[in-house]
């Protein structure tokens, strides 16, 4: 949904904590139209049932498109076909994206098989692993939507709150079978997700034909009628891993492991990625560490934090409605006080932690119990068969004979987790048979790459991402090979617009779409997700991208210090300044132009 | 309300155009909500011509917002204006415009916003109206970090100028911080408008209705057709369809042709030259052999085969004549076979195929030619209303193509249409009147339209006409085709009409979207009770399209509905339907 661009000349003035000018305390008429829509919707029912039954259109009513998001369903249209269909006087080729709620990214092999079958039956025949550790189906037509969602529910999974103004999929460092600590964090992700899930009966009425509740039905004890001002995202990480990019979310928890057990979690608030090009009042922001809490208090801390955002978040301007702006405007001291008031106790002082990388370690790993885990590199998360690499068929074959778990990572990869040592040769044979073994010749650059979906399904995309990054990498691979950096895991992320779905502002190299074939190039993030990058070149095409990167990679190969990452090198070399505050992210740029 | 008063109101309303009607409904709603009577006397203007037309082309809403700001300013000053999204702007809006303010952004790689594309194509194309009578100003939104800065605004500006419009105020180009320059531009333009509106006399307005009734002439015939320029030839079916259906727009400018919804257009055919040459190769005649054209003149055989004779699928009479002429007892037996046998024989068999197997031994060229059936014009239901598109006629044509006897075949006329590529193609056409297929005279009368496939064409005309006339009667359309996704002809338009409340109901049947075939007649039966209620309310029922299967099946379904819901036996139902036909409440145009 296009958000109202804020007036670019508006100064970034801090808001007094007492200011309630644009939050839930204001009369509905003053708030964003979406607030009224939610309020009127009878806890998200709207007219979805009628919309699904309308045979004249593949779309649902515009107001319903806002509501189905809360059920993980996005109306889209196939953008490659727009022009042809407009000329043919046909409506756009409407179709739906369906996203799962999958806390911690964990599922049973038989659930994988169910999803695989549903993708081929009702969707475009592929599965898409997302940067929030779950699945998306694309291309589901309206008349198949209900049976599709029903199929997901019958597999023991659901799509509730996978999109919408609510608590989104809770992500956690991948693979609960790796160690008891991973298992504990993963279980916590699941509990958080359950605790914060919407309670509306609309979901069962619409998709499972549960009998409708007459009148104005139940309550949402946590959310109320208008839910949250905007999406709310929680991430958990286990240092030194930072696969989840814990600084990039509304609420982050960093496990503090002391003498082999989780003593508690450091709490981070106010992270987020999205911005609008050239509107300096919008910016990506890293979370602030505000304290430490005990494991048994995590649920309460999360609930109260979400409710603080529910109560104070901006409900007038959706481009200013994320928690990161609430924190930026009011400050962390205010937040600590507000939270302490609600918790009845203050957070303890934060404890130190160390993060080393935001990437996945692909290939074989052994867990503390001796079982094996294989992380398959899935380029841009798209599970499909391409030529010799029969990923979809291969994973189906593996899942059919697998007794452990399957895990999705926040880098859009998949882990076949919990393989008994004697089973490992069988899995190895399958990986080889279907051509999905990780390619030893794959560059470190490609292996840490992520791209968002973008065209042709994402309605907000301004440029290609998933469909284009692999080709660009073919060219960049040549460069890194030529300078001997082929093993170097330099993180590169591409997004089709500045919303930041692949968390590009935390990549050592980021390409953020501006228009077809044109990207902004950002450099200088740290490899461990603790520092954002900065704008290096604006609105450039492929030739200029290569022209810009080739000499820098060459210099890096020649001049790097031992263990130095590319993102740190470009700062030491003065190529870009270090990006210290989100609010500066677009500011310099505005002054320059 | 007294009937006389009601009639007066209706007459008054029918004189208003859409915007005026919208205004009136708002006005009435306003009256309702006020406790006091209406403050100022309101005069309904004689014509619907706005003094200022504000057009916006917007993707993300900035231009739209600015356009609304202008509208507010004009409202404050009591200026009569029309505010239009470019997508809604058609030729007549431009022709009616006096002052045109355009606010448009640039997207993609220097492209106009999606909703502005049709207008920019209209202005760039051969159908663009002359705009000498227009004074205009352009506000262009863009972002200077793109290569083609404000390109769309520049293009619109240049096109308007090229079409003869006068600049009221220079174009302003606004970067991402557009608020301030836009406000300056608005101030300046509003100032100039005030000057201009203050001094200029209202120009004499030519109502489209006058233009049309000025001189009604339908002098064109199949012998003397009008050469209509092809303005558009677009696919209506999507890639992946099993069919190829086109939307054809033809220019009537200069023809004085006046049609009514329900009429058809005749297209004078020409056989494809390759087909004629392929036939000539199999004939023992020289291409130049003289063939009589009428009592006095002759034309060369090749030309006669192109222009005058049917050389496609053979018919039984031709087979009979030909068998006799070449004294083939074998062919004579075929020609005398049962209907079933002969239709199997004839299916896809062209004259060339017969000639290849049975050479025309002992015949002269002219004698052979005389055996061929004359090349008849093809008719196409008119899919437009002259009231809404005065200088155009639209057709909905399904391209005939199939393979037989190892050759790819195309229909004579539809094949020609499929192959039209040239920018300046013309088609020889004439008007074929069809007084037996007409909207009810009373605009209040409900109508039920059943038109699967290209049968839907006249109903597009019906609805356009009713929209234009402000007819209040309810409209129900049944449509069917093979696939929802590929073959839903004019889907976007139906949805728009439904949104505007003009299309009261629409039921669709897509035969190949599920394992069992579903057709319009099934939908009619499903909706039987409601359909009966409409008929009881005086609805007219129209059927158009396939005569072979659809029309009889639909007729059957109608009988069932009348019998079941009208409580009649078979005979009674048939009588009832006959009654409807006699009252002209059941009209068909099937082919
Ligand atoms: C699939 C996914 C990208 C991927 O390739 O993996 C994705 C895809 C979309 N995102 Fe996202 N986002 C995805 C992770 C993210 C992340 C990363 C994360 O959550 O860790 C972010 C940045 C973090 C953040 O929220 O700040 C992100 C920030 C956005 C935004 C900007 C939000 C903002 O407040 O700034 C939008 C646009 C919006 O909400 O208005 C957006 C909107 C979208 C939509 C739904 C487009 C839309 O609103 O119409 C995209 C659907 C495209 C498609 O066709 O599938 N997506 N999106 C990720 C799915 C996550 C999931 O499973 O839940
Ligand atoms: C009142 C009226 C209104 C009409 N309105 C429309 C309209 O709105 N839209 C429209 O598209 N048409 C309409 N038609 C039909 C139209 O007039 C033509 O008949 C049609 O377009 C075919 O003409 P053609 O010259 O392209 O094909 P022709 O050269 O006439 O070829 C058609 C013939 O090809 C043969 N044929 C077709 N398909 C096959 C096959 N698969 N296998 C073997 N043989 C085959 C059949 O013998 C068929 O008669 C209307 C007809 C009438 C009488
Ligand atoms: C995908 C995209 C492409 C754009 N391309 C151009 C361009 O080529 N030239 C230009 O001047 N502005 C370009 N712009 C900027 C818009 O014209 C500008 O944002 C304008 O204010 C949008 O107005 P609107 O909201 O009315 O559409 C582009 C914007 C987007 C989102
Ligand atoms: S980042 Fe990519 S997926 Fe996300 S909204 Fe932008 S184009 Fe769409």
PDB file of N, CA, C and O in Angstrom, chain B residues 27-83:
ATOM      1  N   UNK B  27     -26.240  17.160  -4.911  1.00  0.00           N
ATOM      2  CA  UNK B  27     -27.061  18.301  -4.530  1.00  0.00           C
ATOM      3  C   UNK B  27     -28.299  17.839  -3.765  1.00  0.00           C
ATOM      4  O   UNK B  27     -28.634  18.345  -2.691  1.00  0.00           O
ATOM      5  N   UNK B  28     -28.923  16.781  -4.314  1.00  0.00           N
ATOM      6  CA  UNK B  28     -30.121  16.271  -3.654  1.00  0.00           C
ATOM      7  C   UNK B  28     -29.783  15.693  -2.286  1.00  0.00           C
ATOM      8  O   UNK B  28     -30.477  15.928  -1.298  1.00  0.00           O
ATOM      9  N   UNK B  29     -28.658  14.962  -2.247  1.00  0.00           N
ATOM     10  CA  UNK B  29     -28.244  14.389  -0.968  1.00  0.00           C
ATOM     11  C   UNK B  29     -28.013  15.513   0.028  1.00  0.00           C
ATOM     12  O   UNK B  29     -28.371  15.415   1.209  1.00  0.00           O
ATOM     13  N   UNK B  30     -27.407  16.577  -0.460  1.00  0.00           N
ATOM     14  CA  UNK B  30     -27.152  17.727   0.397  1.00  0.00           C
ATOM     15  C   UNK B  30     -28.455  18.296   0.931  1.00  0.00           C
ATOM     16  O   UNK B  30     -28.584  18.614   2.112  1.00  0.00           O
ATOM     17  N   UNK B  31     -29.456  18.387   0.064  1.00  0.00           N
ATOM     18  CA  UNK B  31     -30.763  18.908   0.478  1.00  0.00           C
ATOM     19  C   UNK B  31     -31.333  18.063   1.597  1.00  0.00           C
ATOM     20  O   UNK B  31     -31.829  18.556   2.602  1.00  0.00           O
ATOM     21  N   UNK B  32     -31.236  16.748   1.393  1.00  0.00           N
ATOM     22  CA  UNK B  32     -31.756  15.801   2.368  1.00  0.00           C
ATOM     23  C   UNK B  32     -31.186  16.065   3.747  1.00  0.00           C
ATOM     24  O   UNK B  32     -31.895  16.048   4.747  1.00  0.00           O
ATOM     25  N   UNK B  33     -29.873  16.299   3.751  1.00  0.00           N
ATOM     26  CA  UNK B  33     -29.201  16.341   5.039  1.00  0.00           C
ATOM     27  C   UNK B  33     -29.350  17.701   5.709  1.00  0.00           C
ATOM     28  O   UNK B  33     -28.938  17.885   6.836  1.00  0.00           O
ATOM     29  N   UNK B  34     -29.917  18.638   4.991  1.00  0.00           N
ATOM     30  CA  UNK B  34     -30.049  19.954   5.610  1.00  0.00           C
ATOM     31  C   UNK B  34     -31.433  20.132   6.218  1.00  0.00           C
ATOM     32  O   UNK B  34     -32.429  19.712   5.655  1.00  0.00           O
ATOM     33  N   UNK B  35     -31.446  20.787   7.359  1.00  0.00           N
ATOM     34  CA  UNK B  35     -32.745  21.056   7.957  1.00  0.00           C
ATOM     35  C   UNK B  35     -33.379  22.262   7.272  1.00  0.00           C
ATOM     36  O   UNK B  35     -34.574  22.356   7.128  1.00  0.00           O
ATOM     37  N   UNK B  36     -32.509  23.192   6.854  1.00  0.00           N
ATOM     38  CA  UNK B  36     -32.988  24.375   6.139  1.00  0.00           C
ATOM     39  C   UNK B  36     -33.123  24.046   4.652  1.00  0.00           C
ATOM     40  O   UNK B  36     -32.398  23.210   4.143  1.00  0.00           O
ATOM     41  N   UNK B  37     -34.025  24.733   3.974  1.00  0.00           N
ATOM     42  CA  UNK B  37     -34.082  24.552   2.531  1.00  0.00           C
ATOM     43  C   UNK B  37     -32.790  25.042   1.862  1.00  0.00           C
ATOM     44  O   UNK B  37     -32.031  25.795   2.463  1.00  0.00           O
ATOM     45  N   UNK B  38     -32.599  24.617   0.633  1.00  0.00           N
ATOM     46  CA  UNK B  38     -31.363  24.964  -0.077  1.00  0.00           C
ATOM     47  C   UNK B  38     -31.154  26.475  -0.084  1.00  0.00           C
ATOM     48  O   UNK B  38     -32.090  27.219  -0.308  1.00  0.00           O
ATOM     49  N   UNK B  39     -29.941  26.920   0.191  1.00  0.00           N
ATOM     50  CA  UNK B  39     -29.704  28.338   0.291  1.00  0.00           C
ATOM     51  C   UNK B  39     -29.807  29.088  -1.053  1.00  0.00           C
ATOM     52  O   UNK B  39     -30.749  29.837  -1.272  1.00  0.00           O
ATOM     53  N   UNK B  40     -28.873  28.832  -1.928  1.00  0.00           N
ATOM     54  CA  UNK B  40     -28.839  29.630  -3.155  1.00  0.00           C
ATOM     55  C   UNK B  40     -29.636  28.954  -4.258  1.00  0.00           C
ATOM     56  O   UNK B  40     -29.708  27.741  -4.310  1.00  0.00           O
ATOM     57  N   UNK B  41     -30.252  29.727  -5.128  1.00  0.00           N
ATOM     58  CA  UNK B  41     -30.913  29.117  -6.279  1.00  0.00           C
ATOM     59  C   UNK B  41     -29.853  28.493  -7.176  1.00  0.00           C
ATOM     60  O   UNK B  41     -28.800  29.090  -7.398  1.00  0.00           O
ATOM     61  N   UNK B  42     -30.136  27.331  -7.648  1.00  0.00           N
ATOM     62  CA  UNK B  42     -29.152  26.644  -8.485  1.00  0.00           C
ATOM     63  C   UNK B  42     -29.702  26.522  -9.885  1.00  0.00           C
ATOM     64  O   UNK B  42     -30.823  26.079 -10.084  1.00  0.00           O
ATOM     65  N   UNK B  43     -28.918  26.958 -10.832  1.00  0.00           N
ATOM     66  CA  UNK B  43     -29.381  26.782 -12.203  1.00  0.00           C
ATOM     67  C   UNK B  43     -28.610  25.647 -12.845  1.00  0.00           C
ATOM     68  O   UNK B  43     -27.398  25.568 -12.732  1.00  0.00           O
ATOM     69  N   UNK B  44     -29.353  24.775 -13.455  1.00  0.00           N
ATOM     70  CA  UNK B  44     -28.687  23.676 -14.152  1.00  0.00           C
ATOM     71  C   UNK B  44     -28.238  24.215 -15.502  1.00  0.00           C
ATOM     72  O   UNK B  44     -29.054  24.707 -16.277  1.00  0.00           O
ATOM     73  N   UNK B  45     -26.946  24.178 -15.784  1.00  0.00           N
ATOM     74  CA  UNK B  45     -26.464  24.773 -17.026  1.00  0.00           C
ATOM     75  C   UNK B  45     -27.056  24.078 -18.248  1.00  0.00           C
ATOM     76  O   UNK B  45     -27.365  22.890 -18.206  1.00  0.00           O
ATOM     77  N   UNK B  46     -27.200  24.829 -19.311  1.00  0.00           N
ATOM     78  CA  UNK B  46     -27.744  24.295 -20.562  1.00  0.00           C
ATOM     79  C   UNK B  46     -26.912  23.133 -21.089  1.00  0.00           C
ATOM     80  O   UNK B  46     -27.433  22.118 -21.485  1.00  0.00           O
ATOM     81  N   UNK B  47     -25.638  23.331 -21.078  1.00  0.00           N
ATOM     82  CA  UNK B  47     -24.791  22.262 -21.578  1.00  0.00           C
ATOM     83  C   UNK B  47     -23.870  21.856 -20.451  1.00  0.00           C
ATOM     84  O   UNK B  47     -23.721  22.572 -19.473  1.00  0.00           O
ATOM     85  N   UNK B  48     -23.261  20.680 -20.603  1.00  0.00           N
ATOM     86  CA  UNK B  48     -22.429  20.164 -19.534  1.00  0.00           C
ATOM     87  C   UNK B  48     -21.000  20.627 -19.645  1.00  0.00           C
ATOM     88  O   UNK B  48     -20.113  20.066 -19.025  1.00  0.00           O
ATOM     89  N   UNK B  49     -20.744  21.630 -20.428  1.00  0.00           N
ATOM     90  CA  UNK B  49     -19.355  21.983 -20.676  1.00  0.00           C
ATOM     91  C   UNK B  49     -18.712  22.659 -19.484  1.00  0.00           C
ATOM     92  O   UNK B  49     -19.092  23.777 -19.112  1.00  0.00           O
ATOM     93  N   UNK B  50     -17.716  22.026 -18.874  1.00  0.00           N
ATOM     94  CA  UNK B  50     -17.041  22.682 -17.775  1.00  0.00           C
ATOM     95  C   UNK B  50     -16.135  23.794 -18.313  1.00  0.00           C
ATOM     96  O   UNK B  50     -15.602  23.669 -19.416  1.00  0.00           O
ATOM     97  N   UNK B  51     -15.969  24.851 -17.523  1.00  0.00           N
ATOM     98  CA  UNK B  51     -15.077  25.924 -17.940  1.00  0.00           C
ATOM     99  C   UNK B  51     -13.624  25.457 -17.837  1.00  0.00           C
ATOM    100  O   UNK B  51     -12.777  25.851 -18.616  1.00  0.00           O
ATOM    101  N   UNK B  52     -13.384  24.618 -16.838  1.00  0.00           N
ATOM    102  CA  UNK B  52     -12.031  24.134 -16.629  1.00  0.00           C
ATOM    103  C   UNK B  52     -12.075  22.621 -16.467  1.00  0.00           C
ATOM    104  O   UNK B  52     -12.930  22.099 -15.761  1.00  0.00           O
ATOM    105  N   UNK B  53     -11.177  21.942 -17.135  1.00  0.00           N
ATOM    106  CA  UNK B  53     -11.079  20.506 -16.982  1.00  0.00           C
ATOM    107  C   UNK B  53      -9.725  20.206 -16.342  1.00  0.00           C
ATOM    108  O   UNK B  53      -8.694  20.563 -16.902  1.00  0.00           O
ATOM    109  N   UNK B  54      -9.762  19.605 -15.165  1.00  0.00           N
ATOM    110  CA  UNK B  54      -8.519  19.288 -14.459  1.00  0.00           C
ATOM    111  C   UNK B  54      -8.261  17.801 -14.619  1.00  0.00           C
ATOM    112  O   UNK B  54      -9.060  16.973 -14.177  1.00  0.00           O
ATOM    113  N   UNK B  55      -7.149  17.468 -15.274  1.00  0.00           N
ATOM    114  CA  UNK B  55      -6.827  16.064 -15.531  1.00  0.00           C
ATOM    115  C   UNK B  55      -5.598  15.686 -14.719  1.00  0.00           C
ATOM    116  O   UNK B  55      -4.607  16.406 -14.744  1.00  0.00           O
ATOM    117  N   UNK B  56      -5.676  14.552 -14.029  1.00  0.00           N
ATOM    118  CA  UNK B  56      -4.453  14.132 -13.348  1.00  0.00           C
ATOM    119  C   UNK B  56      -4.070  12.716 -13.734  1.00  0.00           C
ATOM    120  O   UNK B  56      -4.920  11.867 -13.987  1.00  0.00           O
ATOM    121  N   UNK B  57      -2.752  12.483 -13.822  1.00  0.00           N
ATOM    122  CA  UNK B  57      -2.210  11.157 -14.080  1.00  0.00           C
ATOM    123  C   UNK B  57      -1.243  10.860 -12.961  1.00  0.00           C
ATOM    124  O   UNK B  57      -0.212  11.502 -12.839  1.00  0.00           O
ATOM    125  N   UNK B  58      -1.619   9.926 -12.120  1.00  0.00           N
ATOM    126  CA  UNK B  58      -0.878   9.739 -10.885  1.00  0.00           C
ATOM    127  C   UNK B  58      -0.687   8.275 -10.594  1.00  0.00           C
ATOM    128  O   UNK B  58      -1.562   7.463 -10.866  1.00  0.00           O
ATOM    129  N   UNK B  59       0.474   7.925 -10.069  1.00  0.00           N
ATOM    130  CA  UNK B  59       0.721   6.531  -9.708  1.00  0.00           C
ATOM    131  C   UNK B  59       0.681   6.400  -8.190  1.00  0.00           C
ATOM    132  O   UNK B  59       0.077   5.505  -7.658  1.00  0.00           O
ATOM    133  N   UNK B  60       1.322   7.307  -7.537  1.00  0.00           N
ATOM    134  CA  UNK B  60       1.425   7.179  -6.088  1.00  0.00           C
ATOM    135  C   UNK B  60       0.642   8.270  -5.370  1.00  0.00           C
ATOM    136  O   UNK B  60       0.784   8.438  -4.167  1.00  0.00           O
ATOM    137  N   UNK B  61      -0.127   9.028  -6.101  1.00  0.00           N
ATOM    138  CA  UNK B  61      -1.081   9.921  -5.443  1.00  0.00           C
ATOM    139  C   UNK B  61      -0.681  11.381  -5.350  1.00  0.00           C
ATOM    140  O   UNK B  61      -1.504  12.214  -4.989  1.00  0.00           O
ATOM    141  N   UNK B  62       0.579  11.725  -5.660  1.00  0.00           N
ATOM    142  CA  UNK B  62       0.986  13.121  -5.519  1.00  0.00           C
ATOM    143  C   UNK B  62       0.221  14.024  -6.483  1.00  0.00           C
ATOM    144  O   UNK B  62      -0.341  15.044  -6.078  1.00  0.00           O
ATOM    145  N   UNK B  63       0.217  13.655  -7.739  1.00  0.00           N
ATOM    146  CA  UNK B  63      -0.457  14.488  -8.739  1.00  0.00           C
ATOM    147  C   UNK B  63      -1.947  14.570  -8.430  1.00  0.00           C
ATOM    148  O   UNK B  63      -2.573  15.605  -8.615  1.00  0.00           O
ATOM    149  N   UNK B  64      -2.491  13.459  -7.986  1.00  0.00           N
ATOM    150  CA  UNK B  64      -3.909  13.451  -7.665  1.00  0.00           C
ATOM    151  C   UNK B  64      -4.200  14.445  -6.547  1.00  0.00           C
ATOM    152  O   UNK B  64      -5.165  15.200  -6.589  1.00  0.00           O
ATOM    153  N   UNK B  65      -3.344  14.455  -5.554  1.00  0.00           N
ATOM    154  CA  UNK B  65      -3.548  15.363  -4.432  1.00  0.00           C
ATOM    155  C   UNK B  65      -3.505  16.821  -4.910  1.00  0.00           C
ATOM    156  O   UNK B  65      -4.335  17.637  -4.528  1.00  0.00           O
ATOM    157  N   UNK B  66      -2.530  17.113  -5.783  1.00  0.00           N
ATOM    158  CA  UNK B  66      -2.424  18.482  -6.294  1.00  0.00           C
ATOM    159  C   UNK B  66      -3.664  18.847  -7.107  1.00  0.00           C
ATOM    160  O   UNK B  66      -4.180  19.958  -7.008  1.00  0.00           O
ATOM    161  N   UNK B  67      -4.139  17.889  -7.898  1.00  0.00           N
ATOM    162  CA  UNK B  67      -5.323  18.160  -8.720  1.00  0.00           C
ATOM    163  C   UNK B  67      -6.499  18.513  -7.817  1.00  0.00           C
ATOM    164  O   UNK B  67      -7.302  19.395  -8.111  1.00  0.00           O
ATOM    165  N   UNK B  68      -6.595  17.811  -6.690  1.00  0.00           N
ATOM    166  CA  UNK B  68      -7.699  18.092  -5.778  1.00  0.00           C
ATOM    167  C   UNK B  68      -7.546  19.463  -5.143  1.00  0.00           C
ATOM    168  O   UNK B  68      -8.539  20.145  -4.879  1.00  0.00           O
ATOM    169  N   UNK B  69      -6.287  19.848  -4.907  1.00  0.00           N
ATOM    170  CA  UNK B  69      -6.071  21.211  -4.385  1.00  0.00           C
ATOM    171  C   UNK B  69      -6.594  22.236  -5.374  1.00  0.00           C
ATOM    172  O   UNK B  69      -7.242  23.210  -4.996  1.00  0.00           O
ATOM    173  N   UNK B  70      -6.307  22.005  -6.654  1.00  0.00           N
ATOM    174  CA  UNK B  70      -6.789  22.944  -7.667  1.00  0.00           C
ATOM    175  C   UNK B  70      -8.309  22.959  -7.658  1.00  0.00           C
ATOM    176  O   UNK B  70      -8.941  24.019  -7.686  1.00  0.00           O
ATOM    177  N   UNK B  71      -8.896  21.758  -7.574  1.00  0.00           N
ATOM    178  CA  UNK B  71     -10.353  21.668  -7.572  1.00  0.00           C
ATOM    179  C   UNK B  71     -10.928  22.491  -6.421  1.00  0.00           C
ATOM    180  O   UNK B  71     -11.914  23.215  -6.589  1.00  0.00           O
ATOM    181  N   UNK B  72     -10.288  22.412  -5.259  1.00  0.00           N
ATOM    182  CA  UNK B  72     -10.775  23.191  -4.121  1.00  0.00           C
ATOM    183  C   UNK B  72     -10.727  24.683  -4.428  1.00  0.00           C
ATOM    184  O   UNK B  72     -11.658  25.424  -4.119  1.00  0.00           O
ATOM    185  N   UNK B  73      -9.616  25.089  -5.052  1.00  0.00           N
ATOM    186  CA  UNK B  73      -9.482  26.508  -5.376  1.00  0.00           C
ATOM    187  C   UNK B  73     -10.568  26.951  -6.342  1.00  0.00           C
ATOM    188  O   UNK B  73     -11.143  28.027  -6.221  1.00  0.00           O
ATOM    189  N   UNK B  74     -10.853  26.100  -7.328  1.00  0.00           N
ATOM    190  CA  UNK B  74     -11.863  26.458  -8.319  1.00  0.00           C
ATOM    191  C   UNK B  74     -13.246  26.491  -7.684  1.00  0.00           C
ATOM    192  O   UNK B  74     -14.066  27.355  -7.988  1.00  0.00           O
ATOM    193  N   UNK B  75     -13.497  25.552  -6.774  1.00  0.00           N
ATOM    194  CA  UNK B  75     -14.783  25.543  -6.078  1.00  0.00           C
ATOM    195  C   UNK B  75     -14.977  26.845  -5.322  1.00  0.00           C
ATOM    196  O   UNK B  75     -16.034  27.466  -5.387  1.00  0.00           O
ATOM    197  N   UNK B  76     -13.910  27.256  -4.614  1.00  0.00           N
ATOM    198  CA  UNK B  76     -13.997  28.514  -3.858  1.00  0.00           C
ATOM    199  C   UNK B  76     -14.418  29.664  -4.760  1.00  0.00           C
ATOM    200  O   UNK B  76     -15.133  30.568  -4.342  1.00  0.00           O
ATOM    201  N   UNK B  77     -13.900  29.630  -6.001  1.00  0.00           N
ATOM    202  CA  UNK B  77     -14.182  30.738  -6.901  1.00  0.00           C
ATOM    203  C   UNK B  77     -15.431  30.540  -7.725  1.00  0.00           C
ATOM    204  O   UNK B  77     -15.723  31.308  -8.627  1.00  0.00           O
ATOM    205  N   UNK B  78     -16.131  29.452  -7.474  1.00  0.00           N
ATOM    206  CA  UNK B  78     -17.389  29.221  -8.188  1.00  0.00           C
ATOM    207  C   UNK B  78     -17.202  28.901  -9.664  1.00  0.00           C
ATOM    208  O   UNK B  78     -18.106  29.118 -10.465  1.00  0.00           O
ATOM    209  N   UNK B  79     -16.027  28.394 -10.017  1.00  0.00           N
ATOM    210  CA  UNK B  79     -15.799  28.047 -11.417  1.00  0.00           C
ATOM    211  C   UNK B  79     -16.347  26.649 -11.687  1.00  0.00           C
ATOM    212  O   UNK B  79     -16.155  25.747 -10.871  1.00  0.00           O
ATOM    213  N   UNK B  80     -17.031  26.488 -12.798  1.00  0.00           N
ATOM    214  CA  UNK B  80     -17.525  25.146 -13.117  1.00  0.00           C
ATOM    215  C   UNK B  80     -16.393  24.342 -13.735  1.00  0.00           C
ATOM    216  O   UNK B  80     -15.814  24.734 -14.755  1.00  0.00           O
ATOM    217  N   UNK B  81     -16.075  23.231 -13.098  1.00  0.00           N
ATOM    218  CA  UNK B  81     -14.938  22.463 -13.586  1.00  0.00           C
ATOM    219  C   UNK B  81     -15.244  20.972 -13.530  1.00  0.00           C
ATOM    220  O   UNK B  81     -16.195  20.546 -12.869  1.00  0.00           O
ATOM    221  N   UNK B  82     -14.438  20.207 -14.267  1.00  0.00           N
ATOM    222  CA  UNK B  82     -14.513  18.753 -14.163  1.00  0.00           C
ATOM    223  C   UNK B  82     -13.150  18.271 -13.697  1.00  0.00           C
ATOM    224  O   UNK B  82     -12.130  18.722 -14.202  1.00  0.00           O
ATOM    225  N   UNK B  83     -13.152  17.377 -12.705  1.00  0.00           N
ATOM    226  CA  UNK B  83     -11.901  16.801 -12.204  1.00  0.00           C
ATOM    227  C   UNK B  83     -11.873  15.349 -12.645  1.00  0.00           C
ATOM    228  O   UNK B  83     -12.759  14.578 -12.296  1.00  0.00           O
TER     229      UNK B  83
END
